[in-house]
XYZ file of C-alpha atoms in Angstrom:
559
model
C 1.415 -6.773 4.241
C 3.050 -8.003 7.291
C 5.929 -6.729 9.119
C 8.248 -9.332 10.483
C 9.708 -9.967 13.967
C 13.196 -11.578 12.817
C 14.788 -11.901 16.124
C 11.889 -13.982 17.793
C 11.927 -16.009 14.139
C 15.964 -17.133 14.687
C 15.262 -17.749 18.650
C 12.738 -20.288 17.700
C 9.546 -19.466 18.007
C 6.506 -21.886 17.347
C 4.571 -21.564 13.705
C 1.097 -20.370 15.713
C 3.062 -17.835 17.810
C 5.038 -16.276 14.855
C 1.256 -16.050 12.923
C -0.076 -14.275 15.911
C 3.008 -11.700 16.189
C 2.452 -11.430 12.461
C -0.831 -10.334 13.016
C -0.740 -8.098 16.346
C 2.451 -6.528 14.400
C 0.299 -5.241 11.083
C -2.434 -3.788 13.738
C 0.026 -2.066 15.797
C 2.036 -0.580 12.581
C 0.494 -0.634 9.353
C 3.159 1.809 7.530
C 6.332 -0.474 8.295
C 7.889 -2.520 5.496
C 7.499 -5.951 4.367
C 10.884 -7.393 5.595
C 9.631 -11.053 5.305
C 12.641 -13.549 4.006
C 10.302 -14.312 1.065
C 9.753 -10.688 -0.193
C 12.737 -10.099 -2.346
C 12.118 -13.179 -4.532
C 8.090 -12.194 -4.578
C 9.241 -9.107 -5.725
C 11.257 -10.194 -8.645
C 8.705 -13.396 -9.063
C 5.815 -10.610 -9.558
C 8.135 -8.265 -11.344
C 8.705 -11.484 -14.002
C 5.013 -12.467 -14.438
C 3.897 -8.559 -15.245
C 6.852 -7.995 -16.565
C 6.874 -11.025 -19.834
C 2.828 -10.091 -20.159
C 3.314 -6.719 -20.497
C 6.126 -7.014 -23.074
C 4.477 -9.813 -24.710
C 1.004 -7.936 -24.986
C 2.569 -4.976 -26.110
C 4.660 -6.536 -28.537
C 1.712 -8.503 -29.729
C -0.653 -5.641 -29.619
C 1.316 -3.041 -31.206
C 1.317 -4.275 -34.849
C -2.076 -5.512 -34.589
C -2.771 -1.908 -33.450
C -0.857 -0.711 -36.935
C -3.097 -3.148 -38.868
C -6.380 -1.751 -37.176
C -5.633 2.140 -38.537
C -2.594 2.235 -40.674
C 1.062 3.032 -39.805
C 1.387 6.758 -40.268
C -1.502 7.198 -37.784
C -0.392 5.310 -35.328
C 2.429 7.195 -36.081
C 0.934 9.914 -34.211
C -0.689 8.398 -30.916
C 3.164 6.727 -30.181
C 4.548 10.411 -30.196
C 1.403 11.061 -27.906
C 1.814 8.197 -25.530
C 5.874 9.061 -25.868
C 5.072 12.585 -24.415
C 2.786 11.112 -21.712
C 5.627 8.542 -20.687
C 8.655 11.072 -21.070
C 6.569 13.529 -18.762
C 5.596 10.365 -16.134
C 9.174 9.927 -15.885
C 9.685 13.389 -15.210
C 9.588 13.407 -11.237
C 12.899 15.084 -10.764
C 14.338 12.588 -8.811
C 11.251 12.941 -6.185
C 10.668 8.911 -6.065
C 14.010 7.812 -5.441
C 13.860 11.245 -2.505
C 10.996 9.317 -1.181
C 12.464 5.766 -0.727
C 15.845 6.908 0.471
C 14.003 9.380 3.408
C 10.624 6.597 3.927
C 13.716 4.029 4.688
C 15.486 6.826 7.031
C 12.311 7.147 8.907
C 12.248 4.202 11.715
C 10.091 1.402 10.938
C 8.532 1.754 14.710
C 4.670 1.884 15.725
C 6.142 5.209 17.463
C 7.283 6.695 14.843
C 3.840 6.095 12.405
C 2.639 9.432 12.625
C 6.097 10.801 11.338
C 5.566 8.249 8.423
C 2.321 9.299 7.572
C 3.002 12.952 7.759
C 5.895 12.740 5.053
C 3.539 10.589 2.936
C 1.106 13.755 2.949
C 3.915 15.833 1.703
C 5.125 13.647 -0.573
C 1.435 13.358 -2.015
C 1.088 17.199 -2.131
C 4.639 17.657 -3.705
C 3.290 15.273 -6.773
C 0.127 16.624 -7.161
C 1.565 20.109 -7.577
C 4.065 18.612 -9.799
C 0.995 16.527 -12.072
C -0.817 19.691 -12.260
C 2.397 22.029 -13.904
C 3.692 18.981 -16.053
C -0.624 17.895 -17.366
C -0.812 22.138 -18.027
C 2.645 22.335 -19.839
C 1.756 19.044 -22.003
C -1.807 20.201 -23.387
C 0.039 23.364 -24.254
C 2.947 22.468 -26.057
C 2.550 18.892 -27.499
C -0.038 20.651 -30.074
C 2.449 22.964 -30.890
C 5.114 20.071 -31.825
C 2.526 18.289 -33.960
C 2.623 21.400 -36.292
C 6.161 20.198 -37.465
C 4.607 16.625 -38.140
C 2.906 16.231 -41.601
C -0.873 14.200 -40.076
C -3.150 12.457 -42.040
C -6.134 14.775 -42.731
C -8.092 11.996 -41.824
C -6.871 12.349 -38.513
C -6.671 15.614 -38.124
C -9.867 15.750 -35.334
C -8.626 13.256 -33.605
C -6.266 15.879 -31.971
C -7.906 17.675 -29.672
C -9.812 14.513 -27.875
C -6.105 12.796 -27.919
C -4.753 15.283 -26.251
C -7.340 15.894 -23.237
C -7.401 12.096 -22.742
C -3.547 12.184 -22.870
C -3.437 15.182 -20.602
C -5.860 13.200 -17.900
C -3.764 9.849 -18.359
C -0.476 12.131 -17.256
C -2.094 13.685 -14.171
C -2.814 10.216 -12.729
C 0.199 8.343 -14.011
C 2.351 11.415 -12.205
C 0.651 11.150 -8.981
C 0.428 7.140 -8.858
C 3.944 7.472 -9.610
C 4.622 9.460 -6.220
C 2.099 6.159 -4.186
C 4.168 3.797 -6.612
C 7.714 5.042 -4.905
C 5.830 5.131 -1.442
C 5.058 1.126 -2.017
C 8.671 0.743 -2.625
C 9.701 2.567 0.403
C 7.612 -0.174 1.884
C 9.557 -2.925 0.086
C 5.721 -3.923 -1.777
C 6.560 -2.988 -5.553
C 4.541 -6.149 -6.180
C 1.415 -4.227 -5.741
C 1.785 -1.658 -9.025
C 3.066 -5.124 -10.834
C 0.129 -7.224 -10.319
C -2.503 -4.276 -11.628
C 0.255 -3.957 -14.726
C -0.748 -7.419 -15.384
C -4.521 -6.894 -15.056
C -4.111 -3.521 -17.478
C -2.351 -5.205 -20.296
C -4.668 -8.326 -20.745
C -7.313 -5.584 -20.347
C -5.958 -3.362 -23.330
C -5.897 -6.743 -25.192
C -9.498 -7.121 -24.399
C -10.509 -3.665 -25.326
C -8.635 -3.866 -28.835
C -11.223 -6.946 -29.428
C -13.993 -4.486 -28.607
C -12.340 -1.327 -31.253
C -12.147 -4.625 -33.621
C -15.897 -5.199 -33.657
C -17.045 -1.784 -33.173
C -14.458 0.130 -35.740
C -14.073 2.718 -33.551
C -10.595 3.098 -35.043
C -7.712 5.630 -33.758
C -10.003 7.187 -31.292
C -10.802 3.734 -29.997
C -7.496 2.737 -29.557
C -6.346 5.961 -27.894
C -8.830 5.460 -25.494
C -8.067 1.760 -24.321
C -4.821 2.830 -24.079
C -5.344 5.678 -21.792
C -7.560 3.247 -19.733
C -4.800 0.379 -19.273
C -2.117 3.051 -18.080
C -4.790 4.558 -15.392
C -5.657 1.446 -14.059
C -1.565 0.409 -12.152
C -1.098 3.845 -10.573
C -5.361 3.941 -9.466
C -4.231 0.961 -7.667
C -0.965 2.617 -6.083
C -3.164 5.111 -5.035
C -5.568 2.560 -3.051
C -2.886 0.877 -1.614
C -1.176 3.784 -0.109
C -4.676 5.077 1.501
C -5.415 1.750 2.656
C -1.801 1.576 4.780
C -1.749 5.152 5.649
C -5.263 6.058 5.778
C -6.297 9.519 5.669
C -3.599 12.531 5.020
C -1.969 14.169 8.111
C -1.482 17.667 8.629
C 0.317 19.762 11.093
C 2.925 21.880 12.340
C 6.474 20.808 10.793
C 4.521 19.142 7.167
C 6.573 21.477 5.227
C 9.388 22.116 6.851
C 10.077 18.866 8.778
C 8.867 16.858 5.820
C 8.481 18.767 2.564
C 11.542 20.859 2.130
C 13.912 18.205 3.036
C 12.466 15.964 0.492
C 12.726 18.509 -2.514
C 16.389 19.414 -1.275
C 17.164 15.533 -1.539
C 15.451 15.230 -4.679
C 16.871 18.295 -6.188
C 19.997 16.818 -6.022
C 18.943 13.653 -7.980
C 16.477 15.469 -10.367
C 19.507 16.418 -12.740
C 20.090 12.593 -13.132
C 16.455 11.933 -13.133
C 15.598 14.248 -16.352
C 18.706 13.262 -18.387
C 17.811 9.472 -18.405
C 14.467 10.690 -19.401
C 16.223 12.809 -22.004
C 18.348 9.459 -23.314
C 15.630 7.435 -23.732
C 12.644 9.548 -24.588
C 13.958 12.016 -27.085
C 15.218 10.607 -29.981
C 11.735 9.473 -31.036
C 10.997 13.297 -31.040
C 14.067 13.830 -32.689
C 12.841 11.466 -35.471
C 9.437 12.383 -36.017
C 10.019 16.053 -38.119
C 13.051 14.353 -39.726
C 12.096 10.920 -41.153
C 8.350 10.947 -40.899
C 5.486 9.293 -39.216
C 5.845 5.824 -40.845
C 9.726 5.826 -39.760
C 8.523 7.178 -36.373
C 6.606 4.253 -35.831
C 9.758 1.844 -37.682
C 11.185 3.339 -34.755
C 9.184 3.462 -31.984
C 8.660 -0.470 -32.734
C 12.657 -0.514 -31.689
C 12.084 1.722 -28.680
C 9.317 -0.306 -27.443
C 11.282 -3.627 -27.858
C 14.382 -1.284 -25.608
C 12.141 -0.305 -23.344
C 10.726 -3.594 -22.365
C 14.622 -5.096 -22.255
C 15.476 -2.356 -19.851
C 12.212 -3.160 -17.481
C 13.475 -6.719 -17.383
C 16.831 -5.518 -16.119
C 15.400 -3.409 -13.731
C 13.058 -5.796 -12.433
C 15.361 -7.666 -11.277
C 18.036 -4.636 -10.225
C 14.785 -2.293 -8.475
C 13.769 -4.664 -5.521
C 17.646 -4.662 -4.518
C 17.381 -1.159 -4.134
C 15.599 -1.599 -0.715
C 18.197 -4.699 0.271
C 21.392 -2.330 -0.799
C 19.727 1.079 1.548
C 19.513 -0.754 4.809
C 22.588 -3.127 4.437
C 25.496 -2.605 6.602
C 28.737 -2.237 4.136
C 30.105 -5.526 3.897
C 26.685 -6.919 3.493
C 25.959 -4.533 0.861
C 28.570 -5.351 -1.487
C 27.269 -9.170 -1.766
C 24.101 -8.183 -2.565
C 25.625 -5.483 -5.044
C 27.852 -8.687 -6.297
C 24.846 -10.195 -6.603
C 22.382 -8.031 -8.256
C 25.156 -7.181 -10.827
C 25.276 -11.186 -11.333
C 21.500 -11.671 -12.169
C 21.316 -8.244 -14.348
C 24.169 -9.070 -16.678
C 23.110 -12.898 -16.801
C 19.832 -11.791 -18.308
C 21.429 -8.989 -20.131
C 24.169 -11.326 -21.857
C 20.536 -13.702 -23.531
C 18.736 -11.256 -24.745
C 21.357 -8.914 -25.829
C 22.181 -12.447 -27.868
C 18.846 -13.458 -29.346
C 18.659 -9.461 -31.001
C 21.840 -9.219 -31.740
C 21.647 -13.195 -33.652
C 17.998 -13.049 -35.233
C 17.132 -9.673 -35.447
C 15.044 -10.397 -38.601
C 13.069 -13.296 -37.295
C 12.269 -11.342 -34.374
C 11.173 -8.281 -36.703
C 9.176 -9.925 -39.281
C 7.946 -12.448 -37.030
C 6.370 -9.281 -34.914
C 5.559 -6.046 -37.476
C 5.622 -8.062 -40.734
C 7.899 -8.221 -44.324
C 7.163 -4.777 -44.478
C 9.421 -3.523 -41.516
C 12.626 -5.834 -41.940
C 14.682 -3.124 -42.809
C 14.406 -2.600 -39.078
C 15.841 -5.352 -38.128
C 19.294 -4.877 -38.511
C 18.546 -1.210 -36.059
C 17.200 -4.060 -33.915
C 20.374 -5.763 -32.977
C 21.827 -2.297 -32.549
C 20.299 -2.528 -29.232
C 21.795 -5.368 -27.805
C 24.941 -2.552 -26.875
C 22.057 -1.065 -24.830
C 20.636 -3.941 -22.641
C 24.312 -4.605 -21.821
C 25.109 -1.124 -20.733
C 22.049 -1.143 -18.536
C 22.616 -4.690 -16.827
C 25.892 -2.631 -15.822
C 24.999 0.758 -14.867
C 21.338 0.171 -13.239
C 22.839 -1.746 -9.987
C 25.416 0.733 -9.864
C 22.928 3.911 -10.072
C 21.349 2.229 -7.525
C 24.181 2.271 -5.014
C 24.787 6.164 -6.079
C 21.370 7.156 -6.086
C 20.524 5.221 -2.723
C 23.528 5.110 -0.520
C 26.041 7.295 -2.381
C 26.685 9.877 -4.348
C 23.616 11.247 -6.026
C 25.408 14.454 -7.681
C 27.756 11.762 -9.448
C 25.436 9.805 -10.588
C 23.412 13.093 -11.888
C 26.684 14.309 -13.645
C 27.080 11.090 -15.518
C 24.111 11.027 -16.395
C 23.703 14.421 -18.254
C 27.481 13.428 -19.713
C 25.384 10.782 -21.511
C 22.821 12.979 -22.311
C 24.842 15.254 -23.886
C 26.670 13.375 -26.196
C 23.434 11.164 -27.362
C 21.548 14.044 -28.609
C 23.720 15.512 -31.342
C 24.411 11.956 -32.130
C 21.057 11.132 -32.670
C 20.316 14.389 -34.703
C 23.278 13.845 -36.717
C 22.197 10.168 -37.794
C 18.759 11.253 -38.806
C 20.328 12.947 -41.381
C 21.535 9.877 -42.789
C 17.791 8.684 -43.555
C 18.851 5.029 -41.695
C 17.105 3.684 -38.377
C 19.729 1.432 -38.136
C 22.443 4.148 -37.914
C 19.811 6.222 -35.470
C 19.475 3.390 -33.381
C 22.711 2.964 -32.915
C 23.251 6.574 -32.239
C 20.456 6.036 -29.134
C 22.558 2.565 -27.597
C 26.206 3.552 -28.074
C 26.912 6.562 -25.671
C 25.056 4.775 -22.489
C 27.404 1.483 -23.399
C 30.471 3.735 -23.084
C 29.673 5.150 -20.395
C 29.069 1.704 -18.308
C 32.274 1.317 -17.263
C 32.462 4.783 -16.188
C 29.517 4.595 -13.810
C 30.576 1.228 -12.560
C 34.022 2.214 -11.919
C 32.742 5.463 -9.753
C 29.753 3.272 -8.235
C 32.748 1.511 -6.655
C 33.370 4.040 -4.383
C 30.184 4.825 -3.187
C 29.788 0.599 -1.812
C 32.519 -1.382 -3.377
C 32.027 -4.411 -5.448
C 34.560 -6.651 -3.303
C 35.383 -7.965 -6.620
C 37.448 -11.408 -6.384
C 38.659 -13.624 -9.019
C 36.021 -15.501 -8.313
C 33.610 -13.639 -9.566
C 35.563 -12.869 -12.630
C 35.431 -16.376 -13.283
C 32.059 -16.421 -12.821
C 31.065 -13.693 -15.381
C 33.561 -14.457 -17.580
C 31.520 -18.144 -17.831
C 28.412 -16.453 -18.329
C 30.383 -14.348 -21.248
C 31.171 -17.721 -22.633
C 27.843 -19.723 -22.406
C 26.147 -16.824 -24.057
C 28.714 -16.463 -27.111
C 27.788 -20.845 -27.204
C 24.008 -19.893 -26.868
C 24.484 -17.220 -29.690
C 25.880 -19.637 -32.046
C 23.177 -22.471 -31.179
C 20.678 -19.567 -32.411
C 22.202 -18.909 -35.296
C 22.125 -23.052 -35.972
C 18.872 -23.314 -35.176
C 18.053 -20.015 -36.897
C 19.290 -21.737 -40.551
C 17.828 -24.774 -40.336
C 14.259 -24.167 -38.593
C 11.471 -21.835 -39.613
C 10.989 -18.318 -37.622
C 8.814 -19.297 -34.852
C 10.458 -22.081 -33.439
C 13.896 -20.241 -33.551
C 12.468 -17.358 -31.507
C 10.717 -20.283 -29.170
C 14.080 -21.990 -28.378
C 15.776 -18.650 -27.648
C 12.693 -17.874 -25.603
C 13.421 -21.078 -23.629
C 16.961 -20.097 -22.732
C 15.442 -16.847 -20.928
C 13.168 -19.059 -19.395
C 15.891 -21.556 -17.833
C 18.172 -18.392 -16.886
C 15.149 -16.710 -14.644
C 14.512 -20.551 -13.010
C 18.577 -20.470 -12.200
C 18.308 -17.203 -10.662
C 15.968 -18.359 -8.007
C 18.594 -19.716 -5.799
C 20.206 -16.666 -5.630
C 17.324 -14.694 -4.973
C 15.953 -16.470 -1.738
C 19.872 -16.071 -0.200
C 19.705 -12.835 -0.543
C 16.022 -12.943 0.985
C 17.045 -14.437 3.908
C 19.704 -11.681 4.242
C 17.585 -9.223 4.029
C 14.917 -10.324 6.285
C 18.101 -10.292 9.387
C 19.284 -7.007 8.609
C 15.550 -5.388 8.472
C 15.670 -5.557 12.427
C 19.261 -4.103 13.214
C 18.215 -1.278 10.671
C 15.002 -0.518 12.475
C 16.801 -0.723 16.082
C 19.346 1.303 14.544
C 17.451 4.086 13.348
C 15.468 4.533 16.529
C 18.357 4.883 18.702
C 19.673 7.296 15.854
C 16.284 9.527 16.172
C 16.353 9.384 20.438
C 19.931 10.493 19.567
C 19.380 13.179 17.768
C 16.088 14.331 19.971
C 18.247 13.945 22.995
C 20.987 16.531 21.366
C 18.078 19.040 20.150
C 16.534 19.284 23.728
C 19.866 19.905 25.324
C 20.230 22.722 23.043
C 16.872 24.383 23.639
C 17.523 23.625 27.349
C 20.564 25.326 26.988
C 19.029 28.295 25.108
C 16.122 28.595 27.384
C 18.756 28.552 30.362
C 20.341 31.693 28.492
C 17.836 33.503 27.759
C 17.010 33.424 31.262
C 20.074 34.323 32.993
C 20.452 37.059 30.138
C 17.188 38.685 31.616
C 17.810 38.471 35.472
C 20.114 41.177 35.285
C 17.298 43.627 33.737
C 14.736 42.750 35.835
C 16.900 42.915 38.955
């Protein structure tokens, strides 16, 4: 990672002389941030190539994990692997706390041991925070699993599950702390590129249950192996940048505290979206039973992997929208809001037009009555193309307790309308239950993101999105065409195709706001220097002045 000199870049400087810069630069401070004008499109480039072979991997792998050991007991590892990813989620708003103060801290070579010192605490925070959340999951997820009805065959698989699960959360938590570090430092790329490595290793370890039958215990343990691996490699690449931990006076209360009074702020926010998209699988598994649990975990996993698409592309703004000056900020916002709904509007189309090519094409026959549940969560991807951006500006720049209230307010009404449609036996209805409140909502959280950084919304850019409303209800009827008169697989290819041409079409767009980004790296930097000699300036005065009275307060005595 290099840190780039901007101003000597636009005054002209020679190709050798901005290399050796480069170079001296990363020596002198190896904690500042990759502002390069290339980074933001890297970052979405590498957030693109995980992204599609994690989704497709998982989607392939996870029916040709139900072949390997049945449906019911895979059943039970997805409400294990559930727990582990509802819990890794669980950081109370501590790594959005970290980038917002890491970006607040100068990127200066004078200012590294400041960086390094809140690293430590933000390290210690998360390991405190892995050890309560790994202790509270190996004592209560046994206790849920006594309202699930398990195959005897797998009842001793428990116990092992669990202490593998249990180890796979204590790393995932604290490479999730590193992870938010690495965006501080605008390098998300890093945790991407090991995602990539993990999946097409859990691919190769499936071979190796294949041939050795090692069956539900073999596939629990590949699994728990491929989630290690991406935050192992956070971890490396945070000790590699800011070497070994730094302790000393002010760690807590210079560092520490003020990041768990920032993040306490966001960490209602934080555990409601983990409420709206985690629970309802939990919520299904006493009611409807293992083999619907995994009907519907299928659907979760196909949400899930939507919603990382979105915020691959809406996350490495979130770096771009904290340092930008206002004006600047709401044309990347524009901008960001552009490229999410864009990729929101094609696949929101291709479930919501062949929901049962994509179904049977994936689990098999035997899970099209899914399908239908599947186009329920087209409303979904659309609600988060509009209200990731816009938690980003609220989260990063604006109001946090807003966005924490709105939040819960969708928590709140998905719950008892989740419970209520498991009663009605249907996954369709219980999907739709899940999608609905977080599409109402949208418009709510886009309206209020508005006054946080506002949109600058011209007709314009009406225009523009109401075209890209219009080319996708066109695309949406091509797919239905080409859905009646061609064969499964080369339906879902064509729609594939149209995701493919939307990401090349975005590139243009991305490397603008690159360039921006790279030129208002250096005014933030200067900026926040002259803000901390500022605010040291006005803190000496006063203890100057304090000292000075104390003083004058004893002459009197001692006279």
């Amino acid at each position: 990672m290099a840190t780039t000199d901007s101003g000597k870049k636009r005054r002209g400087a020679g190709k050798h002389r901005k290399v050796v810069e480069s170079g001296r630069k990363q020596t002198e401070n190896s904690t500042g941030a990759d502002t390069s004008a290339s980074r933001l499109g890297q970052n979405i480039l590498w957030n693109y190539l995980s992204g599609f072979t994690s989704i497709f991997g998982l989607l392939l792998l996870y029916p040709l994990a139900v072949s390997i050991v049945g449906a019911s007991s895979y059943g039970l590892w997805v409400l294990a692997i559930g727990a582990i990813q509802m819990l890794t989620m669980t950081d109370f708003g501590l790594g959005a706390g970290i980038v917002r103060t890491l970006t607040g801290i100068p990127d200066n070579v004078d200012y590294q041991r400041d960086r390094r010192m809140f690293v430590t605490a933000a390290l210690l925070v998360f390991l405190i925070l892995a050890t309560v959340l790994t202790a509270v999951y190996t004592l209560i997820f046994p206790l849920y699993l006594q309202a699930v009805t398990i195959p005897e065959q797998d009842q001793a698989i428990l116990w092992p599950m669990t202490i593998l699960a249990g180890l796979t959360l204590f790393i995932s938590l604290v490479g999730r702390g590193m992870n938010s570090v690495l965006w501080g430092l605008n390098r998300p790329d890093i945790e991407r590129k090991a995602a990539v490595i993990a999946i097409l290793g859990r691919a190769a370890g499936y071979a190796v249950v294949v041939v050795t039958d090692t069956g539900l215990l073999g596939i629990v343990v590949v699994e728990c192996l491929s989630l290690m691996l991406p935050p192992l490699v956070c971890m490396v690449a945070v000790a590699r940048r800011f070497s070994s931990p730094v302790f000393g006076p002010g760690l807590w209360r210079d560092h520490g505290k003020p990041l768990i009074k920032i993040s306490s702020v966001m960490s209602i926010g934080a555990l409601s979206q983990l409420g709206i998209y985690q629970l309802p699988l939990f919520l299904v598994g006493p009611t409807l039973g293992l083999h619907a649990t995994t009907a519907f975990g299928a659907l979760m996993r196909v949400y899930q992997s939507c919603r990382l698409v979105v915020s691959w592309i809406a996350l490495p703004y979130g770096y771009p929208l904290r340092i930008a000056t206002p004006d600047k900020a709401a044309q990347i916002l524009k901008n960001c809001l552009t490229l999410t709904v864009g990729i929101g509007l094609l696949m929101g189309v291709a479930l919501a037009t062949i929901p049962t090519e994509l179904m049977t094409a994936w689990m098999g026959d035997d899970f099209a009555s899914a399908a239908l549940g599947l186009s329920m969560l087209a409303l979904g991807i659309m609600a988060e193309a509009i209200t990731q951006p816009a938690n980003l500006v609220m989260n990063l720049r604006g109001s946090a307790v807003r966005a924490s209230i709105l939040s819960l307010t969708t928590l709140v009404l998905t719950l008892p309308a989740v419970w209520l449609a498991t009663f009605t036996d249907s996954i369709t209805v219980v999907a739709l239950a899940t999608v609905l409140p977080s599409f109402l909502m949208s418009g709510v959280q886009m309206y209020l993101a508005n006054k946080d950084v506002s949109y600058g919304l011209q007709r314009s850019d009406l225009t523009r999105w109401g075209g890209m409303a219009g080319g996708a209800l066109l695309y949406a009827g091509f797919a239905l065409l080409v859905a009646y008169f061609l064969p499964t697989w080369p339906t879902i290819l064509v729609v594939g195709a149209g995701l493919a041409v939307m990401a090349l079409r975005m590139l243009k767009l991305v490397r603008a706001d690159g360039a921006v980004v790279a030129e208002m790296s250096e005014e933030n930097s200067e900026a926040l220097v002259a803000q901390r000699q500022a605010q040291n300036a006005t803190e000496d005065n006063a203890r100057s002045t304090t000292d000075q009275e104390a003083r004058d307060a004893e002459e009197p005595g001692r006279a």
